[in-house]
XYZ file of C-alpha atoms in Angstrom:
338
model
C -35.147 -0.928 7.480
C -38.588 -2.402 7.158
C -40.739 -4.078 9.767
C -42.216 -6.847 7.655
C -43.887 -7.344 4.314
C -47.668 -6.746 4.257
C -49.655 -8.077 1.300
C -51.960 -5.393 -0.194
C -55.645 -6.284 -0.416
C -56.006 -4.750 -3.886
C -54.420 -6.981 -6.586
C -53.712 -3.952 -8.775
C -51.847 -2.252 -5.956
C -50.006 -5.483 -5.283
C -48.897 -5.747 -8.910
C -47.755 -2.151 -9.075
C -45.850 -2.495 -5.819
C -44.101 -5.637 -7.037
C -42.902 -3.872 -10.167
C -42.236 -0.362 -8.964
C -40.807 -0.834 -5.464
C -37.020 -0.889 -5.355
C -36.941 -1.267 -1.580
C -38.640 -4.651 -1.299
C -38.399 -6.350 2.058
C -37.385 -9.847 3.034
C -40.455 -11.703 4.198
C -38.742 -14.714 5.744
C -35.693 -15.749 7.729
C -32.374 -15.211 5.960
C -29.111 -15.471 7.933
C -26.337 -13.087 6.927
C -23.734 -14.953 4.930
C -20.913 -13.418 6.988
C -22.133 -13.146 10.593
C -25.388 -15.138 10.668
C -27.590 -12.212 11.719
C -31.244 -12.677 10.736
C -31.927 -10.234 7.901
C -35.692 -10.684 8.027
C -37.567 -7.425 7.531
C -34.649 -5.585 5.940
C -34.791 -3.994 2.515
C -32.765 -5.757 -0.155
C -30.959 -2.440 -0.608
C -29.892 -2.381 3.056
C -26.851 -3.793 4.843
C -26.488 -6.167 7.769
C -26.640 -4.167 11.033
C -23.989 -6.395 12.617
C -21.205 -6.656 10.025
C -22.213 -4.242 7.261
C -22.447 -6.873 4.528
C -24.933 -5.862 1.854
C -28.175 -7.854 1.920
C -27.812 -8.415 -1.814
C -24.518 -10.184 -1.069
C -26.292 -12.720 1.135
C -28.987 -13.189 -1.504
C -26.287 -13.784 -4.105
C -24.667 -16.371 -1.837
C -27.967 -18.238 -1.481
C -28.840 -18.085 -5.172
C -25.323 -18.659 -6.546
C -22.834 -19.698 -3.830
C -20.152 -20.254 -6.478
C -20.408 -16.718 -7.859
C -17.100 -15.113 -8.784
C -17.854 -12.170 -6.469
C -17.707 -14.585 -3.514
C -14.614 -16.539 -4.566
C -12.083 -16.943 -1.726
C -9.087 -14.631 -2.016
C -5.809 -16.444 -1.430
C -4.146 -13.671 0.567
C -6.603 -10.973 1.561
C -4.014 -8.794 3.286
C -1.687 -8.809 0.274
C -4.437 -7.986 -2.220
C -5.882 -5.201 -0.059
C -2.411 -3.769 0.563
C -1.551 -4.031 -3.123
C -4.668 -2.119 -4.099
C -3.846 0.697 -1.671
C -0.187 0.749 -2.747
C -1.176 0.932 -6.397
C -3.505 3.895 -6.072
C -1.875 5.609 -3.084
C 1.684 5.801 -4.391
C 0.377 6.503 -7.875
C -1.324 9.601 -6.490
C 1.826 10.674 -4.626
C 3.864 10.265 -7.828
C 1.442 12.496 -9.734
C 1.475 15.116 -6.975
C 5.282 15.071 -7.048
C 5.121 15.838 -10.771
C 2.758 18.728 -10.016
C 5.003 20.250 -7.357
C 7.504 22.007 -9.714
C 4.594 23.752 -11.429
C 3.176 24.851 -8.087
C 6.618 26.108 -7.049
C 6.945 28.118 -10.249
C 3.504 29.613 -9.707
C 4.335 30.617 -6.139
C 7.898 31.866 -6.540
C 8.579 32.230 -10.267
C 12.321 32.675 -10.827
C 12.952 34.338 -7.469
C 14.561 31.270 -5.883
C 16.581 29.455 -8.581
C 18.841 27.547 -6.184
C 15.945 26.285 -4.093
C 14.053 25.405 -7.238
C 16.850 23.259 -8.623
C 17.035 21.229 -5.421
C 13.260 20.955 -5.280
C 13.055 19.627 -8.850
C 15.597 16.913 -8.042
C 13.763 15.915 -4.861
C 10.385 15.845 -6.601
C 11.864 13.720 -9.374
C 13.254 11.186 -6.895
C 9.939 11.008 -5.045
C 8.032 10.511 -8.309
C 10.299 7.693 -9.521
C 10.250 5.871 -6.169
C 6.466 6.135 -5.961
C 6.058 4.814 -9.511
C 8.093 1.749 -8.531
C 6.068 1.245 -5.332
C 2.844 1.608 -7.308
C 4.112 -1.085 -9.684
C 4.745 -3.384 -6.716
C 1.171 -2.826 -5.589
C -0.123 -3.599 -9.078
C 1.847 -6.860 -9.077
C -0.086 -7.975 -5.984
C -3.375 -7.590 -7.897
C -2.601 -9.817 -10.861
C -4.374 -12.989 -9.683
C -6.395 -12.327 -6.508
C -8.413 -15.562 -6.635
C -9.329 -18.475 -8.873
C -11.472 -17.850 -11.896
C -9.542 -14.868 -13.275
C -9.308 -15.312 -17.030
C -5.945 -15.830 -18.683
C -6.550 -12.746 -20.819
C -7.018 -10.559 -17.749
C -3.892 -12.011 -16.114
C -1.828 -11.463 -19.256
C -3.097 -7.901 -19.636
C -2.290 -7.198 -15.995
C 1.234 -8.553 -16.415
C 1.777 -6.328 -19.450
C 0.510 -3.375 -17.435
C 2.965 -4.093 -14.622
C 5.886 -4.452 -17.056
C 4.936 -1.095 -18.581
C 5.749 0.549 -15.258
C 9.478 0.079 -15.810
C 9.753 2.295 -18.912
C 7.442 4.791 -17.195
C 9.797 4.989 -14.201
C 12.745 5.526 -16.539
C 10.882 8.163 -18.567
C 9.770 9.993 -15.425
C 13.390 10.018 -14.303
C 14.526 11.381 -17.666
C 11.834 14.033 -17.995
C 12.160 14.953 -14.337
C 15.927 15.346 -14.538
C 15.608 17.507 -17.648
C 12.258 18.888 -16.661
C 13.652 22.275 -15.704
C 13.827 23.191 -19.375
C 10.564 21.441 -20.266
C 8.679 23.385 -17.600
C 9.560 26.656 -19.296
C 6.812 25.889 -21.801
C 4.340 26.719 -19.062
C 6.171 29.973 -18.304
C 6.506 31.179 -21.887
C 10.253 31.723 -21.457
C 13.017 31.129 -24.004
C 13.324 27.532 -25.112
C 16.394 25.356 -25.480
C 17.269 22.483 -27.780
C 16.386 19.820 -25.192
C 12.737 20.921 -25.055
C 11.491 18.952 -28.138
C 13.005 15.751 -26.787
C 11.560 16.326 -23.313
C 8.095 17.034 -24.729
C 8.310 13.927 -26.916
C 9.109 11.830 -23.858
C 6.050 13.285 -22.135
C 3.900 12.055 -25.027
C 5.356 8.574 -24.587
C 4.728 8.670 -20.818
C 1.071 9.573 -21.396
C 0.720 6.675 -23.828
C 2.227 4.209 -21.367
C -0.075 5.452 -18.602
C -3.117 4.865 -20.818
C -1.878 1.342 -21.498
C -1.256 0.607 -17.806
C -4.710 1.757 -16.753
C -6.490 -0.233 -19.463
C -4.346 -3.332 -18.885
C -5.041 -3.477 -15.143
C -8.717 -2.569 -15.456
C -10.083 -6.145 -15.985
C -8.543 -7.411 -12.744
C -9.604 -4.345 -10.787
C -13.179 -4.722 -12.041
C -13.286 -8.176 -10.421
C -12.499 -6.587 -7.052
C -15.018 -3.817 -7.703
C -17.728 -6.412 -8.343
C -16.837 -8.039 -5.036
C -17.210 -4.720 -3.236
C -20.582 -4.092 -4.855
C -21.792 -7.544 -3.833
C -20.558 -7.613 -0.236
C -20.583 -3.987 0.845
C -23.016 -1.109 0.667
C -20.360 1.463 -0.246
C -20.748 2.728 -3.793
C -17.771 2.295 -6.137
C -17.505 4.048 -9.488
C -16.617 1.397 -12.056
C -15.901 3.942 -14.777
C -13.090 5.805 -12.971
C -10.302 3.910 -14.738
C -11.737 4.592 -18.184
C -12.008 8.278 -17.322
C -8.401 8.283 -16.120
C -7.213 6.670 -19.346
C -9.078 9.309 -21.336
C -7.628 12.103 -19.181
C -4.095 10.819 -19.732
C -4.766 10.678 -23.479
C -5.968 14.298 -23.396
C -2.785 15.401 -21.625
C -0.682 13.439 -24.092
C -2.480 15.074 -27.014
C -1.558 18.466 -25.567
C 2.110 17.538 -25.533
C 1.704 16.178 -29.066
C 0.303 19.541 -30.201
C 3.368 21.273 -28.791
C 5.686 18.751 -30.399
C 4.022 19.023 -33.815
C 4.061 22.835 -33.782
C 7.575 23.150 -32.402
C 10.252 24.624 -34.634
C 13.837 23.481 -34.741
C 14.936 25.896 -32.023
C 12.112 24.820 -29.682
C 9.708 27.713 -30.253
C 5.947 27.124 -30.379
C 3.389 29.421 -31.971
C 1.067 31.294 -29.654
C -2.110 29.464 -30.719
C -0.503 26.014 -30.540
C 1.047 26.892 -27.187
C -2.344 27.901 -25.780
C -4.169 24.840 -27.164
C -1.501 22.503 -25.831
C -1.497 24.239 -22.456
C -5.264 23.798 -22.087
C -5.116 20.122 -23.064
C -2.160 19.337 -20.812
C -3.579 21.230 -17.859
C -7.090 19.815 -18.229
C -5.951 16.242 -18.795
C -3.466 16.347 -15.919
C -6.022 17.835 -13.524
C -8.699 15.286 -14.441
C -6.217 12.431 -14.143
C -5.178 13.625 -10.684
C -8.798 13.907 -9.545
C -9.569 10.472 -10.967
C -6.606 8.982 -9.140
C -7.748 10.584 -5.891
C -11.216 9.117 -6.454
C -9.664 5.729 -7.155
C -7.835 5.885 -3.832
C -11.130 6.507 -2.031
C -12.712 3.623 -3.945
C -9.732 1.444 -3.009
C -10.440 2.015 0.674
C -13.992 0.741 0.185
C -12.891 -2.195 -1.947
C -10.196 -3.124 0.587
C -12.869 -3.492 3.273
C -14.770 -5.910 1.040
C -11.566 -7.827 0.321
C -10.872 -8.228 4.028
C -14.381 -9.598 4.641
C -14.128 -13.393 5.057
C -15.304 -15.268 1.987
C -18.164 -17.700 2.733
C -17.497 -21.311 1.835
C -20.052 -23.436 0.013
C -20.811 -25.458 3.158
C -21.302 -22.294 5.184
C -23.763 -20.962 2.646
C -25.751 -24.209 2.432
C -25.613 -25.379 6.050
C -25.255 -22.059 7.893
C -22.519 -21.042 10.327
C -22.390 -23.234 13.407
C -23.148 -21.492 16.662
C -24.848 -18.544 14.941
C -28.151 -20.087 13.987
C -29.884 -19.140 17.221
C -31.050 -15.938 15.543
C -32.839 -17.929 12.859
C -36.070 -19.832 13.433
C -35.991 -23.609 13.345
C -37.886 -23.709 10.053
C -35.129 -21.844 8.205
C -32.387 -24.464 8.542
C -30.479 -25.884 5.570
C -30.432 -24.826 1.969
C -34.150 -25.323 1.463
C -35.045 -23.103 4.413
C -32.531 -20.461 3.365
C -33.832 -20.334 -0.182
C -37.472 -20.328 0.863
C -36.928 -17.687 3.531
C -35.137 -15.439 1.053
C -38.185 -14.665 -1.066
C -38.515 -11.059 -2.239
């Protein structure tokens, strides 16, 4: 927080400060676009002490009150819940797919009966969570006006792609007991090539889902960046798509090197194992990061969207914090100098 902007006596110093200072201060009255708090003296990189709205969000509202980042969301609760459902249950589904591998690492073949029941339970959890994640994605398709038709169409395609993914997860999970032997180096069976091939298809669908939903999610990310101070990584979805492609390439290596009886050469087995393990781990970490980002974005979604009249005229009953000379659009724009 700053205490007020002081003009340097030296013109050279003034010029350098104007160019090089990222933490410039507001030198006039500027009511917060959400709560009406006077932001005078705050850095443009700061947030409102009352409601947490980023100062840059208020500046954006004054400069461009019709900006897409400030567009009213039709149903804030549904969009925020959909975002958390999408990432949260997606993460649970991935963790359910990891659990058989963790079980094998911990117990090996010492508990075959328990393992069979565990694989079935993990498969059911994964399929149910994929469906719930799809429901969450459906709630994100058209959060507010101004979303392009291309983004809406891509999002719809991404949601529809969840259905074959759920079916493929069910198929590979039900027959996954044989497929998991690849990780153990045990004898293979005839169903392994088919199971590995289905895993390649699953990875491809996941890449498509992530890329298809990314345009709509980026709109919500931009809103979070404008209204809140919490940092959101806008490249997480691209990294997740790449990680899924890496895992799919590992399965493809196994499939290409697999003989008719399901055996894989030692080198191909090792290369595929590294790619599958690395891609799966990075995808899981990216999904966990996306869930954390979703919590931040959800807070921005729940913040009330300022209307055009509120931006121009100010919120009634909250102008007592602002001096009389800062009323109206002219006062707001003049007081918001940087």
